PDB file of C-alpha atoms in Angstrom:
ATOM      1  CA  UNK A   1      24.272  21.047 -15.738  1.00  0.00           C
ATOM      2  CA  UNK A   2      23.395  17.542 -14.604  1.00  0.00           C
ATOM      3  CA  UNK A   3      19.881  16.178 -14.417  1.00  0.00           C
ATOM      4  CA  UNK A   4      18.076  16.803 -11.123  1.00  0.00           C
ATOM      5  CA  UNK A   5      17.526  13.987  -8.667  1.00  0.00           C
ATOM      6  CA  UNK A   6      14.449  11.945  -9.564  1.00  0.00           C
ATOM      7  CA  UNK A   7      12.309   9.084  -8.237  1.00  0.00           C
ATOM      8  CA  UNK A   8       9.703   7.061 -10.112  1.00  0.00           C
ATOM      9  CA  UNK A   9       6.188   6.643  -8.716  1.00  0.00           C
ATOM     10  CA  UNK A  10       3.188   4.746 -10.072  1.00  0.00           C
ATOM     11  CA  UNK A  11      -0.200   6.401  -9.556  1.00  0.00           C
ATOM     12  CA  UNK A  12      -2.345   4.041  -7.497  1.00  0.00           C
ATOM     13  CA  UNK A  13      -6.095   3.767  -7.977  1.00  0.00           C
ATOM     14  CA  UNK A  14      -6.897   4.712  -4.401  1.00  0.00           C
ATOM     15  CA  UNK A  15      -5.072   8.038  -4.924  1.00  0.00           C
ATOM     16  CA  UNK A  16      -7.554   9.178  -7.571  1.00  0.00           C
ATOM     17  CA  UNK A  17     -10.686  11.255  -7.069  1.00  0.00           C
ATOM     18  CA  UNK A  18     -14.216  10.942  -8.417  1.00  0.00           C
ATOM     19  CA  UNK A  19     -13.097  12.298 -11.835  1.00  0.00           C
ATOM     20  CA  UNK A  20     -10.546   9.496 -12.034  1.00  0.00           C
ATOM     21  CA  UNK A  21      -7.469  11.704 -11.816  1.00  0.00           C
ATOM     22  CA  UNK A  22      -4.837  12.009  -9.124  1.00  0.00           C
ATOM     23  CA  UNK A  23      -6.209  13.820  -6.076  1.00  0.00           C
ATOM     24  CA  UNK A  24      -4.627  17.226  -5.537  1.00  0.00           C
ATOM     25  CA  UNK A  25      -3.246  16.386  -2.084  1.00  0.00           C
ATOM     26  CA  UNK A  26      -1.293  13.417  -3.429  1.00  0.00           C
ATOM     27  CA  UNK A  27       0.951  15.676  -5.516  1.00  0.00           C
ATOM     28  CA  UNK A  28       2.383  16.998  -2.256  1.00  0.00           C
ATOM     29  CA  UNK A  29       2.921  13.428  -1.020  1.00  0.00           C
ATOM     30  CA  UNK A  30       4.855  12.592  -4.194  1.00  0.00           C
ATOM     31  CA  UNK A  31       6.954  15.741  -3.799  1.00  0.00           C
ATOM     32  CA  UNK A  32       7.680  14.941  -0.154  1.00  0.00           C
ATOM     33  CA  UNK A  33       8.657  11.380  -1.092  1.00  0.00           C
ATOM     34  CA  UNK A  34      11.162  12.744  -3.629  1.00  0.00           C
ATOM     35  CA  UNK A  35      12.570  15.225  -1.081  1.00  0.00           C
ATOM     36  CA  UNK A  36      13.199  12.573   1.547  1.00  0.00           C
ATOM     37  CA  UNK A  37      14.591  10.208  -1.100  1.00  0.00           C
ATOM     38  CA  UNK A  38      17.058  12.918  -2.139  1.00  0.00           C
ATOM     39  CA  UNK A  39      18.075  13.588   1.462  1.00  0.00           C
ATOM     40  CA  UNK A  40      18.590   9.864   2.019  1.00  0.00           C
ATOM     41  CA  UNK A  41      20.651   9.547  -1.170  1.00  0.00           C
ATOM     42  CA  UNK A  42      22.800  12.446   0.079  1.00  0.00           C
ATOM     43  CA  UNK A  43      23.311  10.615   3.375  1.00  0.00           C
ATOM     44  CA  UNK A  44      20.926  12.629   5.541  1.00  0.00           C
ATOM     45  CA  UNK A  45      18.507  10.757   7.773  1.00  0.00           C
ATOM     46  CA  UNK A  46      15.698  11.863  10.035  1.00  0.00           C
ATOM     47  CA  UNK A  47      17.685  10.485  12.977  1.00  0.00           C
ATOM     48  CA  UNK A  48      20.702  12.548  11.903  1.00  0.00           C
ATOM     49  CA  UNK A  49      18.641  15.713  11.726  1.00  0.00           C
ATOM     50  CA  UNK A  50      17.042  15.073  15.117  1.00  0.00           C
ATOM     51  CA  UNK A  51      20.453  14.260  16.598  1.00  0.00           C
ATOM     52  CA  UNK A  52      21.641  17.642  15.421  1.00  0.00           C
ATOM     53  CA  UNK A  53      18.565  19.243  16.983  1.00  0.00           C
ATOM     54  CA  UNK A  54      16.974  20.446  13.744  1.00  0.00           C
ATOM     55  CA  UNK A  55      14.063  19.496  11.559  1.00  0.00           C
ATOM     56  CA  UNK A  56      12.978  20.614   8.084  1.00  0.00           C
ATOM     57  CA  UNK A  57       9.849  22.743   7.819  1.00  0.00           C
ATOM     58  CA  UNK A  58       7.684  23.665   4.853  1.00  0.00           C
ATOM     59  CA  UNK A  59       6.838  27.359   4.755  1.00  0.00           C
ATOM     60  CA  UNK A  60       5.143  27.616   1.369  1.00  0.00           C
ATOM     61  CA  UNK A  61       4.206  25.296  -1.492  1.00  0.00           C
ATOM     62  CA  UNK A  62       2.855  26.303  -4.883  1.00  0.00           C
ATOM     63  CA  UNK A  63       1.579  23.710  -7.340  1.00  0.00           C
ATOM     64  CA  UNK A  64       0.878  24.305 -11.023  1.00  0.00           C
ATOM     65  CA  UNK A  65      -1.216  21.507 -12.443  1.00  0.00           C
ATOM     66  CA  UNK A  66      -0.446  20.986 -16.143  1.00  0.00           C
ATOM     67  CA  UNK A  67      -1.932  17.612 -17.175  1.00  0.00           C
ATOM     68  CA  UNK A  68      -4.052  15.079 -15.336  1.00  0.00           C
ATOM     69  CA  UNK A  69      -2.625  11.840 -14.021  1.00  0.00           C
ATOM     70  CA  UNK A  70      -4.614   8.608 -14.015  1.00  0.00           C
ATOM     71  CA  UNK A  71      -4.304   5.339 -12.115  1.00  0.00           C
ATOM     72  CA  UNK A  72      -1.442   3.308 -13.555  1.00  0.00           C
ATOM     73  CA  UNK A  73       0.475   6.290 -14.927  1.00  0.00           C
ATOM     74  CA  UNK A  74       4.175   6.209 -14.109  1.00  0.00           C
ATOM     75  CA  UNK A  75       5.793   9.503 -13.246  1.00  0.00           C
ATOM     76  CA  UNK A  76       9.240  10.767 -12.426  1.00  0.00           C
ATOM     77  CA  UNK A  77       9.360  13.300  -9.600  1.00  0.00           C
ATOM     78  CA  UNK A  78      12.407  15.564  -9.673  1.00  0.00           C
ATOM     79  CA  UNK A  79      13.848  17.471  -6.761  1.00  0.00           C
ATOM     80  CA  UNK A  80      16.412  20.269  -6.738  1.00  0.00           C
ATOM     81  CA  UNK A  81      17.395  22.457  -3.781  1.00  0.00           C
ATOM     82  CA  UNK A  82      18.256  26.109  -4.453  1.00  0.00           C
ATOM     83  CA  UNK A  83      20.299  27.905  -1.820  1.00  0.00           C
ATOM     84  CA  UNK A  84      20.237  31.654  -1.545  1.00  0.00           C
ATOM     85  CA  UNK A  85      21.256  32.816   1.842  1.00  0.00           C
ATOM     86  CA  UNK A  86      19.458  33.527   5.019  1.00  0.00           C
ATOM     87  CA  UNK A  87      17.120  31.190   6.815  1.00  0.00           C
ATOM     88  CA  UNK A  88      15.222  29.717   3.860  1.00  0.00           C
ATOM     89  CA  UNK A  89      15.845  27.725   0.706  1.00  0.00           C
ATOM     90  CA  UNK A  90      13.773  26.761  -2.328  1.00  0.00           C
ATOM     91  CA  UNK A  91      12.925  23.326  -3.627  1.00  0.00           C
ATOM     92  CA  UNK A  92      11.903  23.070  -7.282  1.00  0.00           C
ATOM     93  CA  UNK A  93      10.144  19.913  -8.437  1.00  0.00           C
ATOM     94  CA  UNK A  94       8.538  18.584 -11.603  1.00  0.00           C
ATOM     95  CA  UNK A  95       6.173  15.632 -11.837  1.00  0.00           C
ATOM     96  CA  UNK A  96       6.532  14.261 -15.361  1.00  0.00           C
ATOM     97  CA  UNK A  97       5.009  11.247 -17.107  1.00  0.00           C
ATOM     98  CA  UNK A  98       7.559   8.851 -18.544  1.00  0.00           C
ATOM     99  CA  UNK A  99       6.616  10.102 -22.047  1.00  0.00           C
ATOM    100  CA  UNK A 100       7.956  13.530 -21.008  1.00  0.00           C
ATOM    101  CA  UNK A 101       4.593  15.240 -20.424  1.00  0.00           C
ATOM    102  CA  UNK A 102       4.762  17.608 -17.470  1.00  0.00           C
ATOM    103  CA  UNK A 103       1.843  16.906 -15.135  1.00  0.00           C
ATOM    104  CA  UNK A 104       2.726  19.398 -12.380  1.00  0.00           C
ATOM    105  CA  UNK A 105       5.366  21.856 -11.238  1.00  0.00           C
ATOM    106  CA  UNK A 106       5.944  22.466  -7.548  1.00  0.00           C
ATOM    107  CA  UNK A 107       7.910  25.250  -5.944  1.00  0.00           C
ATOM    108  CA  UNK A 108       8.438  25.261  -2.197  1.00  0.00           C
ATOM    109  CA  UNK A 109      10.129  27.395   0.415  1.00  0.00           C
ATOM    110  CA  UNK A 110      11.599  25.570   3.377  1.00  0.00           C
ATOM    111  CA  UNK A 111      13.888  25.996   6.303  1.00  0.00           C
ATOM    112  CA  UNK A 112      15.362  24.179   9.269  1.00  0.00           C
ATOM    113  CA  UNK A 113      13.815  24.577  12.672  1.00  0.00           C
ATOM    114  CA  UNK A 114      15.927  24.493  15.820  1.00  0.00           C
ATOM    115  CA  UNK A 115      13.872  21.924  17.712  1.00  0.00           C
ATOM    116  CA  UNK A 116      14.720  23.302  21.146  1.00  0.00           C
ATOM    117  CA  UNK A 117      14.501  27.049  20.501  1.00  0.00           C
ATOM    118  CA  UNK A 118      11.584  26.595  18.044  1.00  0.00           C
ATOM    119  CA  UNK A 119      13.197  29.150  15.723  1.00  0.00           C
ATOM    120  CA  UNK A 120      14.564  28.884  12.218  1.00  0.00           C
ATOM    121  CA  UNK A 121      18.327  28.350  12.004  1.00  0.00           C
ATOM    122  CA  UNK A 122      20.303  31.064  10.269  1.00  0.00           C
ATOM    123  CA  UNK A 123      22.292  28.801   7.943  1.00  0.00           C
ATOM    124  CA  UNK A 124      20.325  25.704   6.867  1.00  0.00           C
ATOM    125  CA  UNK A 125      22.749  24.864   4.054  1.00  0.00           C
ATOM    126  CA  UNK A 126      25.599  24.511   6.553  1.00  0.00           C
ATOM    127  CA  UNK A 127      23.634  21.971   8.594  1.00  0.00           C
ATOM    128  CA  UNK A 128      22.762  19.967   5.486  1.00  0.00           C
ATOM    129  CA  UNK A 129      26.347  20.115   4.238  1.00  0.00           C
ATOM    130  CA  UNK A 130      27.742  18.839   7.538  1.00  0.00           C
ATOM    131  CA  UNK A 131      25.219  15.981   7.718  1.00  0.00           C
ATOM    132  CA  UNK A 132      25.507  14.879   4.081  1.00  0.00           C
ATOM    133  CA  UNK A 133      27.897  12.215   2.837  1.00  0.00           C
ATOM    134  CA  UNK A 134      27.249  13.480  -0.728  1.00  0.00           C
ATOM    135  CA  UNK A 135      26.436  17.220  -0.434  1.00  0.00           C
ATOM    136  CA  UNK A 136      26.748  17.603  -4.206  1.00  0.00           C
ATOM    137  CA  UNK A 137      23.343  15.954  -4.602  1.00  0.00           C
ATOM    138  CA  UNK A 138      21.929  18.919  -2.674  1.00  0.00           C
ATOM    139  CA  UNK A 139      23.756  21.477  -4.759  1.00  0.00           C
ATOM    140  CA  UNK A 140      26.252  22.179  -1.958  1.00  0.00           C
TER     141      UNK A 140
END
């Protein structure tokens, strides 16, 4: 199995809290950055999604904090889509320091919303596959 898609991020001082570690809400920002970076690498744009009349939605996100992150730490944020069937899919992500230490694990459930009907589409993987220039990056 190949390595999951990954982007590197440097923790910025203004993202830390009073204890000096990365604020909890920023982990979600890093995960979202990796998700959109993966979609872009696969050839999917926000304009392409809107043109198709769909938009991604987050239904659930679970974060397991493993080790603190401090200003200046460099991390790699992975992103892997898991397709099951039905209206939802999973996104598994790891935020790891460059020394290999796992700082957090994120697991999310998402879907694609039909922007006109305001309902989830039945086959999100088909929409992604048709929009992507490199669907293999998405596990399709």
